[in-house]
Amino acid sequence: MANRSHPLEKLRNFGIIAHIDAGKTTVSERLLFYTGVSHKIGEVHEGDTVMDWMPQERERGITITAAAITMQWKGIQMNLIDTPGHIDFTAEVQRSLRVLDGACVVFDGVAGVEPQSETVWRQADKYGTPRICFINKLDRMGASFEKSFQSIHDKLTKNAVAITIPVGTEADFAGVVDLLKMKMLSYEGDMGQNVVEKEIPDEVLEKAKQWHEKMVDMIAGSDEKLTDKLLGGEVISREELMAALRKATLAFKLVPVFCGTALKNKGTQLILDAVIDYLPSPLDIGLVKGTDPKTGAEIERKFSDDEPFSALVFKVATDPFVGQLTFFRVYSGVLNKGTYLLNSVTGDQERIARILRMKSNSREELDVIYAGEIGATVGLKNTVTGHTLCDMQKPIVLEKISFPEPVISMRVEPKTKADQEKLIASIRKLTQEDPTFRIKEDIETGETIISGMGELHLDIIQDRLRREFNVDANFGKPQVAYRETITAESQAEEKYARQSGGKGQYGHVKIRLAPRERGAGFEFVDEIKGGAIPKEFIKPTEKGIIEALDKGIIAGYPMVDVQVTLYDGSFHEVDSSEFAFKIAGSMAVQQGAKAAKPVILEPIMKTEVITPEDFFGTVISDLSSRRGKIEETKERNGMKVLDAMVPLSEMFGYATALRSLTEGRASFTMEFNNYEVVPNNVATQIIESRGK
C-alpha cells in the first residue's frame, strides 16, 4: 500500500466560525499566508463587506475559493474548512461542523460575543466540536480584551481560559504575552512573519502574573495529578500544563482563548500553534458510526487506512474552471483514483476519475487519498450533499440526513423570454448544491415556484441568482406552504358518460376515502374483483385521483395523508377509455373529499429563543400573540431559553421584531417540526385570500 505523507496524528481538520464581520476572512487569509499557501496576503479592507459570508463573495476573495484548503505548519497537515458565517438554519453549516474535528471561533474585540456568535457556538455544542477562541481586532478604537473575554465567560462558557493577553490596546497594541512561556511575543517584518520573544514589559508584568495564576488554577483544576501538585506547592512545568490543557479542550472542560489583530498581522501564528496543540486529530475522535443500508444495523468504522473505504460528501460547489466540485471527508480506508465506489444512499456506482486537493487558488491532483483527509472530485452524476461514498463490497451509510421539507415558497418569473431557460438551468444548479432548496412548476398557471427553509434562505437564493448567474427575475412575496387533508371517512361514486356523435366516453368508479396518520402520505388500494373495471383502466383512475388530490379541495393546496380505495365500478365495451376513467377518478375524489370533513394544515416551527432575563416576559407574550405554544423554559449560561411551537405564518419578519423587542440581544433558531390543523378563523382567512 502506498505510504501516506502524514500519519493520522499529524492531521488537523478545523474550521473558522464567527459572527459576520468578526474578521473571519482576514484571519483565514493570514493563516494561508503564514503557512506559505498564498504568497501575498489578500486584503479584505476594514469595512469588510458585510456580505462577506456569502459563498460567492468568498470565492472572489483572493484565496478562499473552496470549501477546504490544505496547508502545512510545523510538519502538520491542516485542512481549513470554510463555514458560512450565517446560520441560515439549513443543513449547510451543520454539515460543515459535522466534518470538522475542531473549530476556531473568532470574536470582534470591540463587540465581544454577538448574537450570531452565540448561534454558531450552540451549533458547535450540538456536534460536540472542541474549540479554541481568538479575540480579534484589538487594534481598533474601543477594543477591550478584558470586556470581550468577560462576554465569552458570561454568555458562552465559564470554561474559557486566557492563554495570551495583549500588550497595549487600540493604536498602541504591540504584541501579546504568552502566559504559558511568560514571555512577550512581538511580530516583526513587513507582514509580522517574524515572531520575536522578549521579556514582559514592566507595565504589564503584574497583570500577566495575575492572568498566569488564573490560568494555572483552571488547567490544574481539570486534572487530579496537577491539582495535587498545586496544593502541595510544587511547580508545574509548561509541558504538563499543555498536556492537561489539550486533554481538557478535547473533553470540552476548557476552551483556550487567544488574542491579536489579524489585519495588523499580530498574534495569528498562535492560532496555528493552538490548532496543533489543542484541537483533535482524527485519532482523537477514533470512530465513526454508520448503518448498514440493507439491514439498518449500526456499524462502526475506525479512522484507519486498513478499514473498508467510506467518505461523506459535505458540499457541492460549482467551480468556473472544472465544473461541479464534490467535496468529501474520508472517514476510513484509502481511495485510489479511477476506482468505482458505491453511493450507498442512491445505490448508484460512481467512478472517481480525479482526486483534487485545494490549495488556495491552485488544485493539486492526487493519485490516492487516505483516512481522515478531505478532498474533492469532479464529474459525479447523482451524488449530492449528505451522501455516503463507500466500498462496493462493504456498504455503509454514514449519516442518514433527512432534510426537512421546505415550508416557504415564492413565485419567480424571468424578466425577459431570453432569461427563461437561463433561470431554470441556474435554479437546477442551486438545487444540486443545496438539498433544502426545491423547485416546481405550477402546471395550471405555468409559474415556477421555489421553496426553502425560511425568508433568509430565499433571500440568499435571490441574491445568488442575480450575482453568480446574472439572472434577472421578478420574485413574488414569500408564501407559507399549506397542505390539506381529510378527518373523516366517506364514499363516492362517479359516472363519466359523454355521447356526442361517433365514439362516446364512459367511465364509472366507486371509491372509499379514509384519513391516514400525519406524515403517512397517500395510499391507493385496488379492491376490484371479477373484472368490474378492466386492469388497463385502473392505473389511469389512480392517476386521476392523484391529480385531484394535488389540486386540493378547499383552498387549492395539495391534499396529503389520504387512503383511497377503488372497490367497484363498471365499463362499456366500446366507449370506455383511459381518459374517461381518469376523469371519473378525479371527479369522485373531489366529491368524496368534500364529504370527508376536509381541513387545512399549516407548518409548525420548533422555535428556540435565547434571551436575556430582562426581556423574558416580553418575548413570551409576543410569542403567545403569534399563536405560539411555550413547551419549556430553561437556563443556559445566564440566558433564558424558550422552546416553543409556533405556526410559520406568524413568524414572517420575526428576526426584526425580536431584535427591536430585546435591543438586539436575543437570538432565535427555528426548524420545521410538523403539520397541524389550522384553527377555523385562520382557515377562513386563508380560503378568502385564495379565492381572490
XYZ file of C-alpha atoms in Angstrom:
692
model
C 0.000 0.000 0.000
C 1.293 3.478 -0.833
C 2.602 5.350 2.181
C 0.747 8.344 3.465
C 2.684 11.571 3.767
C 1.168 12.346 7.171
C 0.237 9.871 9.895
C -3.231 10.441 11.348
C -1.966 12.190 14.463
C -0.366 14.800 12.174
C -3.676 15.788 10.574
C -5.969 18.605 11.681
C -9.351 19.410 10.110
C -10.662 22.649 11.515
C -12.935 25.498 10.574
C -13.146 29.145 11.469
C -16.593 30.070 12.716
C -17.716 33.546 13.664
C -20.313 36.268 13.671
C -20.482 38.251 10.427
C -17.707 40.834 10.309
C -15.626 39.474 13.195
C -12.795 39.220 10.677
C -13.059 35.583 9.672
C -11.868 36.085 6.110
C -8.946 38.236 7.239
C -7.893 35.602 9.778
C -8.106 32.876 7.126
C -6.014 34.976 4.721
C -3.271 35.334 7.353
C -3.230 31.627 8.121
C -2.823 30.848 4.417
C -0.055 33.419 4.117
C 1.956 32.244 7.131
C 1.704 28.606 6.054
C 3.043 29.578 2.633
C -0.099 28.678 0.701
C -0.516 32.173 -0.679
C 2.488 34.340 -1.458
C 0.817 37.610 -0.864
C -1.829 38.496 1.645
C -5.291 39.064 0.273
C -6.793 42.116 1.911
C -10.411 42.483 2.731
C -10.138 46.049 3.923
C -11.689 47.411 7.064
C -15.385 47.808 6.488
C -15.192 44.284 5.193
C -18.307 43.956 3.085
C -20.957 42.607 5.406
C -21.922 40.235 2.617
C -18.592 38.552 3.005
C -20.049 35.410 4.464
C -21.795 34.626 1.212
C -20.123 31.826 -0.664
C -19.898 33.732 -3.908
C -18.265 36.692 -2.166
C -15.810 34.353 -0.577
C -14.949 32.864 -3.950
C -13.990 36.294 -5.179
C -11.885 36.925 -2.115
C -8.336 36.170 -3.077
C -7.676 32.757 -1.671
C -10.781 31.217 -0.199
C -12.085 29.657 -3.353
C -13.147 26.362 -1.964
C -14.665 24.509 0.916
C -11.418 23.015 2.157
C -7.920 24.395 1.756
C -4.913 22.310 2.682
C -1.845 23.845 4.295
C 1.255 22.728 6.238
C 2.512 24.131 9.539
C 5.378 22.677 11.578
C 5.082 19.276 9.908
C 1.331 19.025 10.443
C -1.133 18.871 7.542
C -4.090 21.158 8.144
C -7.376 21.368 6.284
C -9.140 24.668 6.819
C -12.851 24.308 6.088
C -14.820 27.320 5.010
C -18.021 27.531 7.064
C -20.632 30.153 6.213
C -20.843 32.788 8.955
C -24.577 32.993 8.773
C -26.517 30.116 10.196
C -29.369 30.069 7.789
C -30.834 27.178 9.686
C -30.124 24.883 6.764
C -28.092 21.757 6.650
C -25.011 23.533 5.253
C -23.342 24.835 8.436
C -24.297 21.836 10.466
C -22.621 19.592 7.972
C -19.508 21.716 7.864
C -19.413 21.256 11.632
C -20.010 17.550 11.212
C -16.876 17.011 9.116
C -14.745 19.355 11.206
C -12.827 17.847 14.083
C -12.314 21.196 15.795
C -13.071 24.878 15.366
C -11.537 28.264 15.980
C -14.189 30.807 16.983
C -13.302 34.393 16.113
C -14.678 37.380 18.053
C -14.553 41.089 17.381
C -12.507 42.698 20.183
C -14.851 45.697 20.240
C -18.195 43.872 20.207
C -17.219 40.690 22.064
C -19.886 37.995 21.858
C -22.583 38.917 19.317
C -25.913 37.096 18.765
C -24.622 35.161 15.778
C -21.525 34.074 17.706
C -23.905 32.556 20.233
C -25.772 30.741 17.472
C -22.604 29.228 15.966
C -21.386 28.341 19.431
C -24.574 26.394 20.170
C -24.330 24.576 16.823
C -20.802 23.524 17.781
C -22.105 22.405 21.209
C -24.670 20.244 19.457
C -21.975 18.473 17.419
C -19.586 18.263 20.345
C -16.877 20.148 18.445
C -13.821 21.070 20.590
C -12.814 24.685 20.020
C -10.374 27.495 20.699
C -11.196 31.217 20.656
C -9.436 34.174 19.058
C -10.313 37.715 20.132
C -9.526 39.730 17.002
C -9.345 43.440 16.090
C -7.684 44.536 19.346
C -6.081 47.423 17.425
C -9.475 49.065 16.830
C -10.887 52.037 18.694
C -12.878 50.848 21.676
C -11.368 47.348 21.675
C -11.063 45.692 25.058
C -9.611 42.246 25.670
C -10.999 42.111 29.226
C -14.552 43.006 28.169
C -14.552 40.573 25.256
C -13.121 37.817 27.431
C -15.751 38.530 30.080
C -18.529 38.313 27.462
C -17.289 34.843 26.392
C -17.248 33.871 30.050
C -20.750 35.229 30.719
C -22.575 34.351 27.524
C -20.923 31.232 26.162
C -18.890 29.240 28.656
C -17.487 29.540 32.160
C -14.645 27.291 30.969
C -12.864 29.955 28.903
C -9.190 30.228 29.911
C -6.913 33.002 28.602
C -3.612 31.692 27.203
C -2.437 35.055 25.851
C -3.165 38.649 26.871
C -2.450 41.816 24.841
C 0.365 44.277 25.422
C -1.300 47.674 24.855
C -4.611 48.103 23.007
C -6.123 50.191 20.210
C -3.366 52.117 18.427
C -0.742 51.034 20.998
C -1.315 47.317 20.518
C 2.244 45.976 20.422
C 2.003 42.231 20.803
C 0.873 39.567 23.228
C 2.087 37.871 26.388
C 2.216 34.089 26.114
C 1.110 33.111 29.636
C 2.471 29.569 29.278
C 6.005 30.785 28.452
C 5.629 34.030 30.414
C 7.296 35.878 27.523
C 6.117 38.734 25.318
C 5.782 37.934 21.614
C 6.124 40.771 19.136
C 5.519 40.401 15.420
C 8.133 41.952 13.150
C 8.923 42.076 9.438
C 6.588 43.774 6.950
C 3.886 41.141 7.466
C 4.502 40.189 11.079
C 6.026 36.912 9.920
C 8.970 37.066 12.375
C 7.813 36.197 15.864
C 10.279 37.670 18.371
C 10.331 36.578 22.042
C 11.097 39.317 24.559
C 10.904 39.850 28.294
C 7.495 41.059 29.505
C 7.495 44.894 29.823
C 7.296 46.161 33.417
C 3.957 47.899 32.948
C 2.261 44.609 32.044
C 4.210 42.254 34.318
C 1.911 42.489 37.346
C -1.199 41.919 35.222
C 0.464 38.999 33.387
C 1.257 37.316 36.720
C -2.396 37.549 37.805
C -3.664 36.087 34.494
C -0.957 33.394 34.635
C -2.090 32.353 38.109
C -5.743 32.181 36.991
C -4.698 30.053 34.015
C -2.649 27.611 36.100
C -5.527 27.257 38.591
C -8.019 26.439 35.846
C -5.776 23.987 33.972
C -4.627 22.252 37.154
C -8.255 22.104 38.308
C -9.099 19.942 35.293
C -6.539 17.253 36.187
C -6.277 15.416 39.514
C -2.494 14.910 39.447
C -1.895 18.596 38.781
C -4.405 19.623 41.449
C -2.380 17.627 43.992
C 0.864 19.222 42.775
C -0.626 22.703 43.014
C -1.937 22.094 46.535
C 1.431 20.656 47.528
C 3.079 23.895 46.383
C 5.116 22.177 43.635
C 5.938 23.913 40.362
C 4.006 22.624 37.354
C 6.010 22.589 34.119
C 4.836 24.175 30.869
C 4.742 20.727 29.224
C 2.452 19.379 31.957
C 0.149 22.396 31.611
C -0.039 21.995 27.829
C -0.780 18.271 28.031
C -3.542 18.847 30.601
C -4.969 21.730 28.564
C -5.094 19.541 25.450
C -6.922 16.815 27.333
C -9.391 19.301 28.856
C -10.043 21.037 25.497
C -10.815 17.735 23.761
C -13.241 16.870 26.577
C -14.899 20.377 26.489
C -13.756 21.018 30.023
C -11.754 24.083 28.945
C -11.723 26.477 25.992
C -8.354 28.215 25.382
C -8.611 31.903 24.412
C -6.015 33.749 22.301
C -5.918 37.336 21.107
C -4.424 39.612 18.465
C -5.232 41.569 15.324
C -5.291 39.731 12.029
C -5.356 42.918 9.965
C -2.163 44.212 11.588
C -0.604 40.725 11.460
C -0.183 40.254 15.190
C -1.000 37.061 17.054
C -2.247 34.975 14.142
C 0.544 32.374 14.138
C -0.543 31.427 17.654
C -3.819 30.151 16.188
C -1.868 27.707 14.020
C 0.138 26.522 17.015
C -3.020 26.209 19.096
C -4.773 24.133 16.408
C -1.854 21.683 16.629
C -1.527 21.799 20.410
C -5.155 21.691 21.490
C -7.512 20.617 18.692
C -8.115 16.948 17.873
C -6.559 14.821 15.178
C -8.802 12.133 13.611
C -7.185 9.658 16.037
C -8.589 11.588 18.992
C -12.055 11.143 17.505
C -11.371 7.492 16.848
C -14.601 6.104 15.449
C -17.351 6.986 13.044
C -20.769 5.346 13.265
C -22.955 4.398 10.335
C -25.698 1.976 9.364
C -25.902 -0.991 7.038
C -28.086 0.087 4.064
C -29.686 -3.376 3.824
C -30.387 -4.241 7.469
C -30.253 -0.839 9.168
C -27.895 -2.293 11.811
C -25.294 0.061 13.308
C -21.733 -0.316 12.007
C -18.617 1.297 13.464
C -15.547 2.139 11.421
C -12.175 3.216 12.789
C -10.296 6.167 11.314
C -7.786 3.857 9.689
C -6.348 3.094 6.256
C -6.892 -0.641 6.821
C -10.687 -0.409 7.129
C -13.085 -0.565 4.126
C -13.401 2.819 2.369
C -16.100 5.273 3.488
C -16.490 9.027 2.926
C -19.193 11.651 3.472
C -19.976 14.259 0.818
C -20.399 17.550 2.677
C -20.521 20.164 -0.032
C -21.194 20.506 -3.736
C -19.963 23.692 -5.385
C -19.846 24.937 -8.943
C -16.328 25.886 -9.951
C -15.881 28.065 -13.071
C -12.846 26.054 -14.220
C -13.619 22.411 -13.530
C -17.416 22.332 -13.280
C -19.141 20.726 -10.360
C -16.834 20.017 -7.432
C -17.904 17.439 -4.861
C -16.118 17.773 -1.506
C -15.833 14.717 0.702
C -14.298 13.757 4.018
C -12.679 10.312 4.162
C -13.504 8.523 7.398
C -11.954 5.119 6.738
C -9.885 3.320 4.133
C -7.900 4.534 1.138
C -9.150 5.736 -2.256
C -7.148 5.411 -5.474
C -8.198 7.440 -8.484
C -10.032 5.505 -11.172
C -11.825 3.428 -8.504
C -15.560 2.711 -8.660
C -17.435 3.497 -5.456
C -20.971 2.838 -4.295
C -23.240 5.719 -3.351
C -24.996 3.841 -0.542
C -27.885 6.317 -0.417
C -28.924 6.061 -4.090
C -27.444 2.627 -4.839
C -25.595 4.071 -7.884
C -21.981 3.404 -8.825
C -19.728 6.436 -9.260
C -16.280 6.421 -10.836
C -13.749 8.685 -9.157
C -11.780 9.886 -12.173
C -9.860 12.647 -10.373
C -8.987 13.381 -6.762
C -8.198 17.015 -6.000
C -6.803 18.805 -3.015
C -7.487 22.517 -2.845
C -4.620 24.888 -2.211
C -5.876 28.454 -2.269
C -6.184 29.199 -5.971
C -4.499 26.099 -7.309
C -5.593 22.490 -7.314
C -3.290 19.620 -6.586
C -4.116 16.361 -8.396
C -3.726 13.304 -6.150
C -3.459 9.632 -7.096
C -4.597 8.459 -3.699
C -6.273 9.897 -0.587
C -6.177 8.414 2.919
C -8.388 8.082 6.005
C -9.026 11.336 7.859
C -8.306 13.553 4.862
C -10.506 15.935 2.906
C -10.572 16.035 -0.866
C -12.725 16.889 -3.850
C -13.644 15.202 -7.097
C -15.400 16.277 -10.299
C -17.968 14.812 -12.631
C -20.103 12.780 -10.222
C -23.570 12.200 -11.627
C -26.047 11.663 -8.819
C -24.124 12.381 -5.643
C -25.178 15.348 -3.543
C -24.509 16.769 -0.092
C -25.065 14.230 2.666
C -24.497 11.126 0.530
C -22.018 8.422 1.514
C -19.458 7.033 -0.949
C -18.108 3.643 0.061
C -16.551 0.325 -0.874
C -18.844 -1.705 -3.191
C -18.480 -4.882 -1.120
C -18.781 -3.274 2.314
C -21.628 -0.743 2.094
C -22.268 1.731 4.923
C -24.455 4.832 5.227
C -22.539 7.345 7.336
C -25.305 9.689 8.219
C -28.847 9.373 7.039
C -29.581 13.029 6.604
C -33.289 13.591 6.342
C -33.761 17.073 5.052
C -36.751 18.929 6.379
C -39.400 19.719 3.772
C -39.309 23.341 2.596
C -42.054 25.331 4.309
C -41.950 28.616 2.466
C -42.243 29.265 -1.236
C -42.365 32.120 -3.729
C -43.119 32.665 -7.374
C -40.256 33.532 -9.650
C -40.576 34.708 -13.237
C -37.878 35.816 -15.669
C -37.974 39.450 -16.772
C -37.453 38.530 -20.418
C -38.119 35.471 -22.547
C -34.364 35.095 -23.016
C -33.905 34.694 -19.261
C -36.375 31.794 -19.029
C -34.004 28.921 -19.872
C -31.114 30.519 -18.018
C -33.310 30.891 -14.925
C -34.373 27.233 -14.879
C -30.795 25.997 -15.500
C -29.407 28.219 -12.719
C -32.074 27.145 -10.245
C -31.357 23.481 -11.055
C -27.674 24.049 -10.248
C -28.589 25.622 -6.922
C -30.867 22.703 -6.005
C -27.932 20.334 -6.536
C -25.786 22.371 -4.153
C -28.444 22.846 -1.518
C -30.719 19.920 -0.666
C -33.146 22.098 1.301
C -33.933 24.255 -1.741
C -36.594 22.947 -4.188
C -38.227 23.969 -7.433
C -41.554 23.019 -9.002
C -43.632 24.120 -11.950
C -47.255 25.006 -11.320
C -48.918 23.274 -14.276
C -52.089 25.369 -14.285
C -50.529 28.817 -14.103
C -47.216 27.940 -15.750
C -45.390 29.650 -12.853
C -42.106 28.487 -11.401
C -42.298 28.104 -7.616
C -39.123 27.944 -5.497
C -39.233 26.724 -1.903
C -36.818 26.852 1.002
C -36.348 26.822 4.759
C -37.069 30.445 5.593
C -37.141 34.058 4.449
C -33.392 34.497 4.732
C -32.784 31.308 2.774
C -34.829 32.545 -0.202
C -33.166 35.979 0.078
C -29.754 34.389 -0.378
C -31.011 32.349 -3.323
C -32.330 35.524 -5.000
C -29.012 37.217 -4.426
C -27.032 34.320 -5.848
C -29.231 34.135 -8.948
C -28.576 37.803 -9.545
C -24.844 37.853 -8.830
C -23.477 34.467 -9.690
C -25.746 33.540 -12.575
C -26.665 37.044 -13.834
C -30.321 36.116 -13.988
C -32.782 38.961 -13.898
C -36.088 37.850 -12.414
C -39.130 39.070 -10.515
C -39.888 37.391 -7.200
C -43.299 37.175 -5.549
C -43.963 37.578 -1.822
C -42.959 34.620 0.373
C -45.893 32.236 0.929
C -46.457 29.514 3.501
C -46.647 26.000 2.067
C -50.042 24.914 3.453
C -51.456 21.406 2.920
C -54.961 19.908 3.105
C -56.230 16.589 4.453
C -59.475 14.841 5.471
C -60.577 13.986 9.013
C -63.417 11.506 8.352
C -64.212 8.565 6.094
C -66.504 8.901 3.082
C -67.618 7.155 -0.088
C -68.227 8.493 -3.573
C -69.435 7.249 -6.910
C -68.888 8.991 -10.214
C -70.059 8.081 -13.679
C -68.480 9.987 -16.555
C -70.533 9.376 -19.714
C -70.455 11.538 -22.840
C -72.259 10.823 -26.089
C -71.643 13.151 -28.998
C -71.718 11.651 -32.465
C -69.248 8.867 -33.052
C -67.386 7.131 -30.189
C -68.594 8.060 -26.687
C -66.757 8.240 -23.367
C -67.666 6.041 -20.410
C -66.030 5.568 -17.003
C -67.727 4.573 -13.744
C -65.944 4.255 -10.352
C -66.858 3.770 -6.684
C -64.287 4.799 -4.085
C -63.814 4.998 -0.306
C -61.671 7.734 1.329
C -60.060 7.423 4.757
C -57.642 9.684 6.653
C -54.129 8.349 7.419
C -51.672 9.300 10.162
C -49.948 12.653 9.829
C -46.920 12.259 7.565
C -48.006 8.842 6.204
C -48.603 10.178 2.692
C -51.020 8.921 0.002
C -52.024 5.285 -0.446
C -54.055 3.778 -3.303
C -55.806 0.423 -2.713
C -57.181 -1.625 -5.602
C -60.088 -3.853 -4.462
C -61.698 -4.517 -7.842
C -62.991 -8.089 -8.070
C -64.246 -10.089 -11.028
C -63.080 -7.549 -13.621
C -65.729 -4.928 -12.776
C -63.137 -2.488 -14.140
C -60.557 -3.964 -16.587
C -56.888 -3.868 -15.477
C -55.846 -1.292 -18.089
C -58.226 1.339 -16.612
C -57.013 1.037 -13.006
C -53.728 2.966 -13.444
C -55.499 5.891 -15.225
C -58.103 6.000 -12.432
C -55.289 6.244 -9.833
C -53.656 8.987 -11.914
C -56.911 10.987 -11.918
C -57.201 10.545 -8.146
C -53.629 11.799 -7.551
C -54.139 14.826 -9.811
C -57.321 15.798 -7.957
C -55.565 15.451 -4.563
C -52.653 17.606 -5.765
C -55.041 20.389 -6.743
C -56.638 20.383 -3.288
C -60.298 20.634 -2.350
C -60.725 23.612 -0.019
C -58.164 26.210 -0.972
C -56.105 24.622 -3.724
C -53.271 23.218 -1.567
C -52.043 19.625 -2.106
C -54.023 17.070 -0.086
C -51.873 14.664 1.963
C -52.221 11.617 4.235
C -55.247 10.086 2.482
C -56.063 6.492 1.619
C -58.275 5.995 -1.445
C -59.767 2.558 -2.132
C -61.224 1.749 -5.546
C -63.763 -1.008 -4.777
C -66.246 -1.110 -7.649
C -67.396 0.391 -10.928
C -68.448 -0.573 -14.432
C -67.279 -0.157 -18.022
C -68.605 -0.071 -21.565
C -67.208 -2.469 -24.177
C -66.852 0.275 -26.808
C -66.948 3.671 -25.126
C -64.673 3.137 -22.093
C -61.226 4.752 -22.340
C -58.269 5.615 -20.128
C -59.277 9.267 -20.375
C -62.847 8.601 -19.166
C -61.651 6.662 -16.110
C -59.068 9.318 -15.277
C -61.818 11.990 -15.250
C -64.177 9.746 -13.264
C -61.456 9.080 -10.640
C -60.681 12.767 -10.369
C -64.329 13.821 -10.003
C -65.064 11.051 -7.469
C -62.224 12.242 -5.201
C -63.416 15.842 -5.311
C -66.912 14.767 -4.364
C -65.726 12.270 -1.688
C -63.201 14.620 -0.081
C -65.800 17.364 0.358
C -67.866 14.905 2.398
C -64.892 13.743 4.493
C -64.582 16.892 6.655
C -61.532 18.389 4.890
C -59.198 20.723 6.824
C -56.187 22.923 6.073
C -52.833 22.032 7.642
C -50.072 24.531 8.404
C -46.354 24.046 9.118
C -45.483 24.412 12.810
C -41.940 25.529 13.565
C -39.915 24.311 16.512
C -38.531 27.620 17.696
C -35.809 28.257 20.235
C -35.366 31.786 21.521
C -32.355 32.653 23.658
C -32.933 35.914 25.513
C -31.509 37.841 28.462
C -33.686 37.541 31.585
C -34.822 41.208 31.354
C -36.792 40.580 28.158
C -38.163 37.177 29.143
C -41.756 38.351 29.751
C -41.886 40.477 26.598
C -40.659 37.602 24.421
C -43.196 35.162 25.905
C -46.165 37.472 25.413
C -45.051 38.237 21.854
C -44.826 34.501 21.046
C -48.281 33.915 22.550
C -49.717 36.642 20.342
C -48.260 34.692 17.395
C -50.302 31.608 18.394
C -47.151 30.079 19.872
C -47.278 27.300 22.477
C -44.439 27.502 25.002
C -43.116 23.960 25.521
C -40.470 24.645 28.161
C -38.145 27.305 29.525
C -34.658 26.688 30.836
C -31.463 28.491 31.811
C -28.320 28.304 29.713
C -25.154 30.160 30.633
C -27.029 33.006 32.275
C -29.561 33.322 29.440
C -33.209 32.225 29.351
C -34.005 29.638 26.701
C -37.571 29.286 25.430
C -38.715 26.305 23.417
C -41.962 26.952 21.583
C -44.060 25.602 18.736
C -45.184 28.470 16.502
C -47.038 28.450 13.164
C -44.746 29.577 10.354
C -47.353 32.009 9.038
C -46.949 34.060 12.239
C -43.146 34.139 12.032
C -42.623 36.378 8.990
C -40.409 39.282 9.982
C -39.753 37.726 13.415
C -35.998 38.383 13.243
C -36.590 42.132 13.040
C -39.357 42.071 15.675
C -37.213 40.104 18.135
C -34.321 42.473 17.610
C -36.407 45.516 18.469
C -38.030 43.794 21.477
C -34.702 42.868 23.057
C -32.277 45.635 21.987
C -30.771 43.132 19.562
C -29.634 40.808 22.348
C -31.869 37.787 21.777
C -31.297 35.243 19.036
C -33.532 32.501 17.696
C -33.427 29.440 15.518
C -36.392 27.679 14.019
C -36.852 24.481 12.126
C -39.847 22.702 10.706
C -41.472 20.296 13.169
C -44.825 19.057 11.859
C -48.089 19.966 10.131
C -51.129 20.765 12.291
C -54.759 21.639 11.594
C -55.339 25.373 11.165
C -57.884 26.939 13.585
C -61.225 27.828 11.913
C -60.855 31.618 11.970
C -57.425 31.340 10.292
C -58.707 28.784 7.764
C -61.475 31.217 6.724
C -58.850 33.931 6.047
C -56.711 31.521 4.007
C -59.686 30.401 1.894
C -60.776 34.002 1.288
C -57.313 35.123 0.242
C -57.034 32.148 -2.155
C -60.475 32.966 -3.574
C -59.221 36.381 -4.640
